[in-house]
CSV table of C-alpha atoms in Angstrom, one decimal:
chain,number,residue,atom,x,y,z
A,1,MET,CA,32.5,-5.3,1.3
A,2,ILE,CA,32.7,-1.5,0.6
A,3,TYR,CA,31.7,-0.9,-3.2
A,4,SER,CA,34.2,0.9,-5.5
A,5,GLU,CA,32.6,4.2,-6.8
A,6,ALA,CA,31.7,2.6,-10.2
A,7,GLU,CA,30.3,-0.8,-8.5
A,8,ALA,CA,28.2,1.3,-6.2
A,9,ARG,CA,26.7,3.6,-8.9
A,10,GLU,CA,25.6,0.4,-10.9
A,11,ALA,CA,24.6,-1.5,-7.8
A,12,VAL,CA,22.4,1.6,-6.9
A,13,ILE,CA,20.8,1.9,-10.3
A,14,GLU,CA,20.2,-2.0,-10.3
A,15,ALA,CA,18.4,-1.6,-7.1
A,16,GLY,CA,16.0,1.1,-8.2
A,17,HIS,CA,14.8,-0.9,-11.2
A,18,ARG,CA,14.6,-4.2,-8.8
A,19,LEU,CA,12.6,-2.4,-6.2
A,20,ARG,CA,10.3,-0.6,-8.8
A,21,GLU,CA,9.5,-4.0,-10.4
A,22,ALA,CA,8.7,-5.3,-7.0
A,23,GLY,CA,6.3,-2.4,-6.3
A,24,LEU,CA,8.5,-1.3,-3.4
A,25,VAL,CA,9.1,2.2,-4.8
A,26,ALA,CA,7.4,4.2,-7.5
A,27,ARG,CA,8.4,7.4,-9.5
A,28,THR,CA,10.8,9.4,-7.2
A,29,TRP,CA,9.6,8.3,-3.9
A,30,GLY,CA,12.1,7.1,-1.4
A,31,ASN,CA,15.9,6.9,-2.1
A,32,ILE,CA,18.9,4.5,-2.3
A,33,SER,CA,22.5,4.8,-1.4
A,34,ALA,CA,25.8,2.7,-1.3
A,35,ARG,CA,29.0,3.3,0.9
A,36,ILE,CA,32.1,3.9,-1.5
A,37,SER,CA,34.6,4.4,1.4
A,38,GLU,CA,34.9,4.8,5.3
A,39,ASP,CA,34.0,8.4,4.5
A,40,GLN,CA,31.6,8.8,1.6
A,41,PHE,CA,28.4,7.2,-0.2
A,42,VAL,CA,26.8,7.4,-3.5
A,43,ILE,CA,23.1,8.3,-3.3
A,44,THR,CA,20.3,9.1,-5.8
A,45,PRO,CA,19.4,12.6,-6.8
A,46,SER,CA,16.3,14.4,-5.4
A,47,GLY,CA,13.4,14.2,-7.7
A,48,LEU,CA,14.6,12.0,-10.6
A,49,ALA,CA,12.6,9.0,-11.5
A,50,TYR,CA,14.2,5.5,-11.0
A,51,GLU,CA,13.6,4.4,-14.6
A,52,THR,CA,15.3,7.3,-16.0
A,53,MET,CA,18.4,7.5,-13.6
A,54,ARG,CA,21.7,6.9,-14.7
A,55,PRO,CA,25.0,6.0,-12.8
A,56,GLU,CA,26.5,9.3,-13.4
A,57,ASP,CA,23.5,11.1,-11.9
A,58,LEU,CA,24.2,9.7,-8.5
A,59,VAL,CA,25.8,12.2,-6.1
A,60,ILE,CA,28.6,11.5,-3.7
A,61,VAL,CA,28.2,12.5,0.1
A,62,ASN,CA,30.6,12.9,2.9
A,63,ILE,CA,29.1,10.9,5.8
A,64,GLN,CA,30.5,13.5,8.4
A,65,ASP,CA,29.4,16.6,7.4
A,66,GLY,CA,26.7,15.7,4.7
A,67,SER,CA,28.6,17.9,2.1
A,68,HIS,CA,28.3,16.6,-1.7
A,69,GLN,CA,29.7,16.4,-5.0
A,70,GLY,CA,28.2,16.4,-8.1
A,71,SER,CA,25.8,18.5,-10.6
A,72,ARG,CA,22.8,17.3,-9.0
A,73,LYS,CA,21.0,18.0,-5.6
A,74,PRO,CA,21.1,14.7,-3.4
A,75,SER,CA,18.1,13.4,-1.6
A,76,SER,CA,16.8,15.4,1.0
A,77,GLU,CA,17.2,12.3,3.3
A,78,LYS,CA,21.1,11.9,2.7
A,79,GLY,CA,21.4,12.5,6.5
A,80,ILE,CA,19.5,9.6,7.6
A,81,HIS,CA,21.7,7.5,5.4
A,82,ALA,CA,24.6,9.2,6.6
A,83,ASP,CA,24.0,8.5,10.2
A,84,ALA,CA,23.2,4.9,9.3
A,85,TYR,CA,26.5,4.6,7.7
A,86,ARG,CA,28.2,6.3,10.6
A,87,LEU,CA,26.6,4.1,13.2
A,88,ARG,CA,26.9,0.8,11.7
A,89,PRO,CA,30.2,0.2,10.0
A,90,ASP,CA,28.7,-3.0,9.0
A,91,ILE,CA,26.3,-1.4,6.6
A,92,HIS,CA,27.1,-0.6,3.0
A,93,PHE,CA,23.9,-0.2,1.2
A,94,VAL,CA,20.8,1.6,2.6
A,95,ILE,CA,17.4,1.9,0.9
A,96,HIS,CA,14.4,4.2,2.1
A,97,THR,CA,11.0,3.3,0.6
A,98,HIS,CA,7.5,4.1,1.1
A,99,GLN,CA,6.3,0.6,0.9
A,100,SER,CA,2.7,0.3,1.3
A,101,ALA,CA,2.4,-2.7,3.8
A,102,ALA,CA,5.2,-1.3,6.0
A,103,THR,CA,4.4,2.1,5.8
A,104,VAL,CA,0.6,1.5,6.9
A,105,PHE,CA,1.7,-0.9,9.7
A,106,GLY,CA,4.2,1.9,10.8
A,107,ILE,CA,1.4,4.7,11.4
A,108,GLY,CA,0.6,2.8,14.7
A,109,GLY,CA,4.1,3.5,16.1
A,110,MET,CA,4.7,0.2,17.3
A,111,ASP,CA,7.8,-2.2,17.1
A,112,LEU,CA,7.0,-5.3,15.0
A,113,THR,CA,8.5,-8.4,16.8
A,114,LYS,CA,6.1,-11.1,15.8
A,115,ASP,CA,7.0,-13.9,13.1
A,116,LEU,CA,9.8,-12.3,11.9
A,117,PRO,CA,11.9,-13.9,9.2
A,118,ASP,CA,15.7,-14.5,10.4
A,119,ILE,CA,16.7,-11.7,7.8
A,120,LEU,CA,15.0,-9.3,10.0
A,121,GLY,CA,16.1,-10.3,13.2
A,122,ASP,CA,14.2,-9.8,16.4
A,123,CYS,CA,12.8,-6.6,16.0
A,124,VAL,CA,11.7,-4.0,13.7
A,125,PRO,CA,11.7,-0.7,15.7
A,126,CYS,CA,9.5,2.3,14.9
A,127,ALA,CA,11.0,5.7,14.8
A,128,ALA,CA,9.0,8.5,16.1
A,129,TYR,CA,7.3,11.0,13.8
A,130,GLY,CA,9.0,13.6,12.4
A,131,LEU,CA,8.6,15.9,9.1
A,132,PRO,CA,10.4,14.7,6.2
A,133,SER,CA,13.6,15.8,5.8
A,134,THR,CA,13.9,17.5,8.9
A,135,LYS,CA,16.3,17.1,11.8
A,136,THR,CA,13.5,15.9,14.0
A,137,LEU,CA,12.9,12.9,11.7
A,138,ARG,CA,16.5,12.2,11.3
A,139,LYS,CA,17.3,12.4,15.1
A,140,ALA,CA,14.4,10.1,15.7
A,141,VAL,CA,15.8,7.2,13.1
A,142,ALA,CA,19.4,7.5,14.3
A,143,LYS,CA,18.1,7.0,17.8
A,144,GLU,CA,16.4,3.6,16.7
A,145,VAL,CA,19.5,2.7,14.3
A,146,GLU,CA,21.9,3.1,17.5
A,147,MET,CA,19.7,1.4,20.2
A,148,HIS,CA,19.1,-1.6,17.9
A,149,PRO,CA,22.6,-2.5,16.4
A,150,GLU,CA,21.3,-6.0,15.5
A,151,SER,CA,18.2,-4.6,13.1
A,152,LYS,CA,18.2,-4.3,9.5
A,153,ALA,CA,14.9,-2.5,9.1
A,154,PHE,CA,13.1,0.4,10.8
A,155,PHE,CA,9.8,1.7,10.6
A,156,MET,CA,9.6,5.4,10.0
A,157,LYS,CA,6.2,6.5,11.8
A,158,ASN,CA,3.7,8.0,9.0
A,159,HIS,CA,6.4,8.2,6.4
A,160,GLY,CA,8.0,5.0,5.4
A,161,ALA,CA,10.7,2.3,6.1
A,162,LEU,CA,14.5,2.2,6.2
A,163,CYS,CA,16.2,-1.1,5.3
A,164,LEU,CA,19.9,-1.7,5.7
A,165,GLY,CA,22.3,-4.4,4.2
A,166,THR,CA,25.9,-5.2,3.8
A,167,ASP,CA,25.4,-5.2,0.0
A,168,GLU,CA,22.5,-4.5,-2.3
A,169,THR,CA,21.1,-8.1,-2.3
A,170,GLU,CA,20.8,-8.2,1.2
A,171,ALA,CA,19.1,-4.8,1.4
A,172,PHE,CA,16.6,-5.6,-1.3
A,173,LYS,CA,15.8,-8.9,0.7
A,174,VAL,CA,15.3,-7.1,3.8
A,175,SER,CA,12.8,-4.6,2.0
A,176,ALA,CA,10.9,-7.5,0.6
A,177,ALA,CA,10.8,-9.4,3.8
A,178,LEU,CA,9.7,-6.5,5.8
A,179,GLU,CA,6.6,-5.9,3.1
A,180,GLU,CA,5.9,-9.7,3.6
A,181,ALA,CA,5.8,-9.7,7.3
A,182,CYS,CA,4.0,-6.4,7.5
A,183,GLY,CA,1.5,-7.8,4.8
A,184,LYS,CA,0.7,-10.7,7.3
A,185,GLN,CA,0.1,-8.5,9.9
A,186,LEU,CA,-2.6,-6.5,8.2
A,187,ALA,CA,-4.0,-9.9,6.5
A,188,PHE,CA,-7.0,-9.5,9.0
A,189,LEU,CA,-8.3,-6.4,7.6
A,190,ASP,CA,-8.9,-8.2,4.0
A,191,LYS,CA,-12.2,-9.8,5.2
A,192,ARG,CA,-13.2,-6.5,6.8
A,193,ILE,CA,-12.5,-4.7,3.5
A,194,ARG,CA,-14.4,-7.0,1.0
A,195,ALA,CA,-17.6,-6.8,3.2
A,196,ALA,CA,-17.1,-3.0,3.5
A,197,SER,CA,-16.5,-2.3,0.0
A,198,GLY,CA,-20.0,-3.5,-1.1
A,199,GLY,CA,-20.9,-4.3,-4.7
A,200,ARG,CA,-19.9,-3.1,-8.0
A,201,ALA,CA,-19.0,0.4,-8.0
A,202,LYS,CA,-20.9,3.0,-10.5
A,203,ASP,CA,-18.5,3.8,-13.4
A,204,PHE,CA,-17.8,7.3,-13.4
A,205,GLY,CA,-15.0,7.0,-16.0
A,206,LYS,CA,-11.6,8.2,-16.9
A,207,SER,CA,-10.6,11.0,-19.1
A,208,VAL,CA,-7.3,12.9,-20.5
A,209,ARG,CA,-7.5,16.4,-21.6
A,210,SER,CA,-5.6,18.5,-24.2
A,211,GLY,CA,-6.6,22.4,-24.6
A,212,HIS,CA,-10.5,22.4,-24.8
A,213,ARG,CA,-10.9,18.9,-25.8
A,214,PHE,CA,-11.1,15.7,-23.5
A,215,LEU,CA,-11.5,12.0,-24.4
A,216,LEU,CA,-13.7,10.4,-22.0
A,217,THR,CA,-13.5,6.2,-21.3
A,218,TRP,CA,-16.8,5.4,-19.8
A,219,LYS,CA,-18.7,1.9,-19.8
A,220,GLY,CA,-16.2,0.6,-22.5
A,221,MET,CA,-16.9,3.6,-24.9
A,222,LYS,CA,-14.6,6.6,-25.8
A,223,LYS,CA,-15.9,9.8,-26.9
A,224,ILE,CA,-14.3,13.3,-27.5
A,225,TYR,CA,-16.0,16.2,-25.8
A,226,ASP,CA,-15.3,19.9,-26.7
A,227,LEU,CA,-15.5,22.1,-23.6
A,228,LYS,CA,-16.7,25.0,-25.9
A,229,ARG,CA,-19.4,22.9,-27.5
A,230,LEU,CA,-21.0,20.5,-24.8
A,231,PRO,CA,-23.9,18.8,-25.8
A,232,LYS,CA,-26.9,19.2,-23.9
A,233,ASP,CA,-27.8,15.7,-24.1
A,234,MET,CA,-24.3,14.1,-22.6
A,235,PRO,CA,-24.3,11.4,-20.0
A,236,GLU,CA,-23.9,12.5,-16.3
A,237,ALA,CA,-20.3,11.0,-16.2
A,238,ALA,CA,-19.3,13.2,-19.2
A,239,ALA,CA,-21.0,16.4,-17.7
A,240,ILE,CA,-19.1,15.5,-14.3
A,241,HIS,CA,-15.6,15.6,-16.2
A,242,ALA,CA,-16.4,18.6,-17.9
A,243,ALA,CA,-17.1,20.4,-14.8
A,244,ILE,CA,-14.1,19.5,-13.3
A,245,TYR,CA,-12.0,20.7,-16.3
A,246,LYS,CA,-13.5,23.8,-16.4
A,247,LYS,CA,-12.9,24.7,-12.9
A,248,TYR,CA,-9.4,23.1,-12.5
A,249,ASP,CA,-6.2,23.2,-14.1
A,250,VAL,CA,-5.9,19.5,-14.3
A,251,THR,CA,-5.4,17.4,-17.6
A,252,CYS,CA,-6.3,13.8,-16.3
A,253,ILE,CA,-9.2,12.4,-14.2
A,254,TYR,CA,-9.1,8.8,-13.0
A,255,HIS,CA,-12.0,6.7,-11.3
A,256,GLU,CA,-10.2,4.9,-8.2
A,257,LYS,CA,-12.4,1.8,-7.5
A,258,SER,CA,-10.0,-0.5,-5.4
A,259,ARG,CA,-11.5,-2.3,-2.5
A,260,GLU,CA,-9.7,-0.2,0.0
A,261,VAL,CA,-11.1,3.1,-1.5
A,262,ARG,CA,-14.4,1.8,-2.0
A,263,ALA,CA,-14.4,0.3,1.5
A,264,TRP,CA,-13.3,3.7,2.9
A,265,SER,CA,-15.9,5.6,0.7
A,266,ARG,CA,-18.6,3.9,2.5
A,267,GLN,CA,-17.9,5.4,5.7
A,268,ALA,CA,-19.2,8.8,4.3
A,269,ARG,CA,-16.2,10.5,6.1
A,270,THR,CA,-13.5,12.9,5.6
A,271,LEU,CA,-10.2,11.1,4.8
A,272,ARG,CA,-7.2,12.9,6.8
A,273,PRO,CA,-4.1,11.6,5.8
A,274,TYR,CA,-2.3,8.9,8.2
A,275,VAL,CA,0.7,8.8,5.7
A,276,ASP,CA,2.8,11.8,4.5
A,277,ASP,CA,2.9,11.3,0.8
A,278,LEU,CA,-1.2,11.2,0.8
A,279,ALA,CA,-1.0,14.7,2.6
A,280,GLN,CA,1.4,16.2,-0.1
A,281,ILE,CA,-0.3,14.4,-3.2
A,282,GLY,CA,-3.6,14.0,-2.2
A,283,GLY,CA,-4.7,16.8,0.0
A,284,VAL,CA,-5.2,17.6,3.6
A,285,CYS,CA,-8.6,16.6,4.0
A,286,ILE,CA,-10.3,14.6,1.2
A,287,GLY,CA,-14.0,14.8,1.6
A,288,CYS,CA,-16.7,12.2,0.9
A,289,VAL,CA,-20.0,13.3,-1.5
A,290,SER,CA,-22.9,11.6,-2.4
A,291,GLY,CA,-21.7,10.9,-6.0
A,292,MET,CA,-24.9,12.0,-7.5
A,293,VAL,CA,-24.7,15.9,-7.2
A,294,ARG,CA,-22.3,17.3,-9.9
A,295,ASP,CA,-21.6,20.4,-7.9
A,296,GLU,CA,-20.7,18.4,-5.0
A,297,ILE,CA,-18.3,16.5,-6.5
A,298,VAL,CA,-16.6,19.6,-8.3
A,299,ASP,CA,-16.4,21.4,-4.9
A,300,GLY,CA,-15.2,18.3,-3.2
A,301,LEU,CA,-11.8,18.8,-5.1
A,302,ASN,CA,-11.3,22.0,-3.9
A,303,ASN,CA,-7.6,22.3,-2.3
A,304,CYS,CA,-7.4,18.3,-3.2
A,305,ASN,CA,-6.6,16.1,-5.9
A,306,ALA,CA,-9.1,13.3,-4.9
A,307,VAL,CA,-12.6,13.3,-3.6
A,308,CYS,CA,-14.2,10.1,-2.3
A,309,LEU,CA,-18.1,9.1,-3.8
A,310,PHE,CA,-19.9,7.6,-1.2
A,311,GLY,CA,-19.7,3.7,-2.0
A,312,ASN,CA,-18.0,4.0,-5.5
A,313,GLY,CA,-14.3,4.8,-4.7
A,314,ALA,CA,-13.0,8.4,-5.7
A,315,LEU,CA,-12.4,10.4,-8.6
A,316,CYS,CA,-8.5,11.7,-8.6
A,317,THR,CA,-7.2,14.3,-10.8
A,318,GLY,CA,-3.7,15.7,-11.7
A,319,LYS,CA,-1.5,17.6,-14.1
A,320,THR,CA,-0.4,14.9,-16.0
A,321,ARG,CA,-1.3,11.1,-16.2
A,322,ASP,CA,1.5,9.9,-14.0
A,323,ASP,CA,0.3,12.4,-11.4
A,324,THR,CA,-3.2,11.3,-11.7
A,325,LEU,CA,-2.3,7.6,-11.1
A,326,ALA,CA,0.0,8.3,-8.3
A,327,VAL,CA,-3.0,10.0,-6.4
A,328,ALA,CA,-5.1,6.9,-7.1
A,329,MET,CA,-2.0,4.7,-5.8
A,330,ILE,CA,-1.3,6.8,-2.7
A,331,LEU,CA,-5.1,6.8,-2.0
A,332,ARG,CA,-5.2,3.3,-2.0
A,333,LYS,CA,-2.3,3.3,0.6
A,334,GLY,CA,-4.1,6.2,2.6
A,335,ALA,CA,-7.5,4.5,2.7
A,336,LEU,CA,-5.9,1.2,4.1
A,337,SER,CA,-4.0,3.3,6.7
A,338,ALA,CA,-7.3,4.8,7.8
A,339,LEU,CA,-9.1,1.7,8.0
A,340,TYR,CA,-6.3,0.2,9.9
A,341,ALA,CA,-6.4,3.2,12.2
A,342,LYS,CA,-9.8,2.4,13.2
A,343,THR,CA,-8.6,-0.8,14.9
A,344,LEU,CA,-6.0,0.6,16.9
A,345,SER,CA,-6.5,2.3,20.4
A,346,ASP,CA,-4.8,5.3,19.9
A,347,CYS,CA,-3.8,6.2,16.1
A,348,GLU,CA,-4.1,9.8,15.0
A,349,PRO,CA,-3.7,11.1,11.8
A,350,ILE,CA,-1.0,13.6,10.8
A,351,SER,CA,-1.8,16.8,12.5
A,352,LYS,CA,-3.5,19.5,10.1
A,353,PRO,CA,-0.7,22.1,10.4
A,354,ASP,CA,1.9,19.4,9.3
A,355,ALA,CA,-0.4,18.3,6.8
A,356,ARG,CA,-1.0,21.5,5.3
A,357,LEU,CA,3.0,22.6,5.3
A,358,GLN,CA,3.6,19.1,3.5
A,359,ARG,CA,1.2,20.1,1.0
A,360,MET,CA,2.2,23.5,0.4
A,361,ILE,CA,5.8,22.4,0.0
A,362,TYR,CA,5.0,19.7,-2.4
A,363,LEU,CA,2.7,22.1,-4.6
A,364,HIS,CA,5.2,24.8,-4.7
A,365,THR,CA,8.5,23.0,-4.8
A,366,TYR,CA,8.1,19.2,-6.0
A,367,SER,CA,5.3,19.2,-8.3
A,368,ARG,CA,6.6,21.8,-10.8
A,369,LYS,CA,7.2,19.0,-13.2
A,370,LYS,CA,7.1,18.9,-17.1
A,371,GLU,CA,3.5,18.8,-18.2
A,372,ASP,CA,2.4,15.4,-19.9
A,373,SER,CA,3.5,15.7,-23.6
A,374,GLY,CA,2.1,14.3,-26.7
A,375,VAL,CA,-1.2,13.7,-25.9
A,376,CYS,CA,-3.3,12.7,-28.5
A,377,LEU,CA,-7.0,12.3,-28.2
A,378,LYS,CA,-8.5,9.6,-30.7
A,379,SER,CA,-12.1,8.5,-30.4
């Protein structure tokens, strides 16, 4: 059925909450839309988090020419949604996600045809790579949607997934089924990652900064340090955090110790992004240092928001807590992508020019967010 405008707005908001709770979307990543007529749909706006989004924030878009109504700017991927509705009259709900397993599987550029549940049909095609929000990506996705009229899910190489449904319920089920199916395809990596991740990681702590002071949580203890009066006998972990705060305009540091990131850090190699969001939020080339030399760690964060520590995961930084945790989340997906790529015969990371362009656009456009407010340091 085609939704009424009011029904569509409520359904999109509900879908955002459901997808977030299921771990299929986070922050402002991805986009959701619902058809309200033969010629129009409502879509999530650009740069607004799902947890704070309201029905009135959604934007009405015309399917044929992409023009829109409303005070907010629609998602930059509105054209992909418009093509899905134009090419598939049976589709009334569209979800674009950066969900982990599907995004990782999609870096190989392969269609998925094995062990698919009925809701996904016989094939999940993979659209060719294109920079986000470009005509190249839009045309690549439209081609696959048109060539596979029975498919409900599509990979967007190095980017994410597109899931279609006759309504919100079906589109959500498609997204969840796709993640489960891709998880099964990647299950063979679990044993390798477990073996490669090594033993327990050394703790480099986490911290949050307010002004010239920062609160370090390390080895179960909390302590406030003043960057203007640092003690000479402070532990090395504290000295590392202090050195990072002195050099970079960040307010949070987090030690990411997931198995995927620890396994990659033991490769002692630079992590180049296989997925767009790592290039944007993490960096073009994320280096790996010994983790024993303070200056190496600090220098490793130059032009990046993460640095791998050999055998010990990575340190992630950001201008807010949310930004820092987002870097850690995407770094896990980026490490898994790189480990998966090693098992494929012909799988290259995103080109450095494309990665640099995405990083620049993110830093100068999308990352201009309000800084974390209400930071209170308590020992």
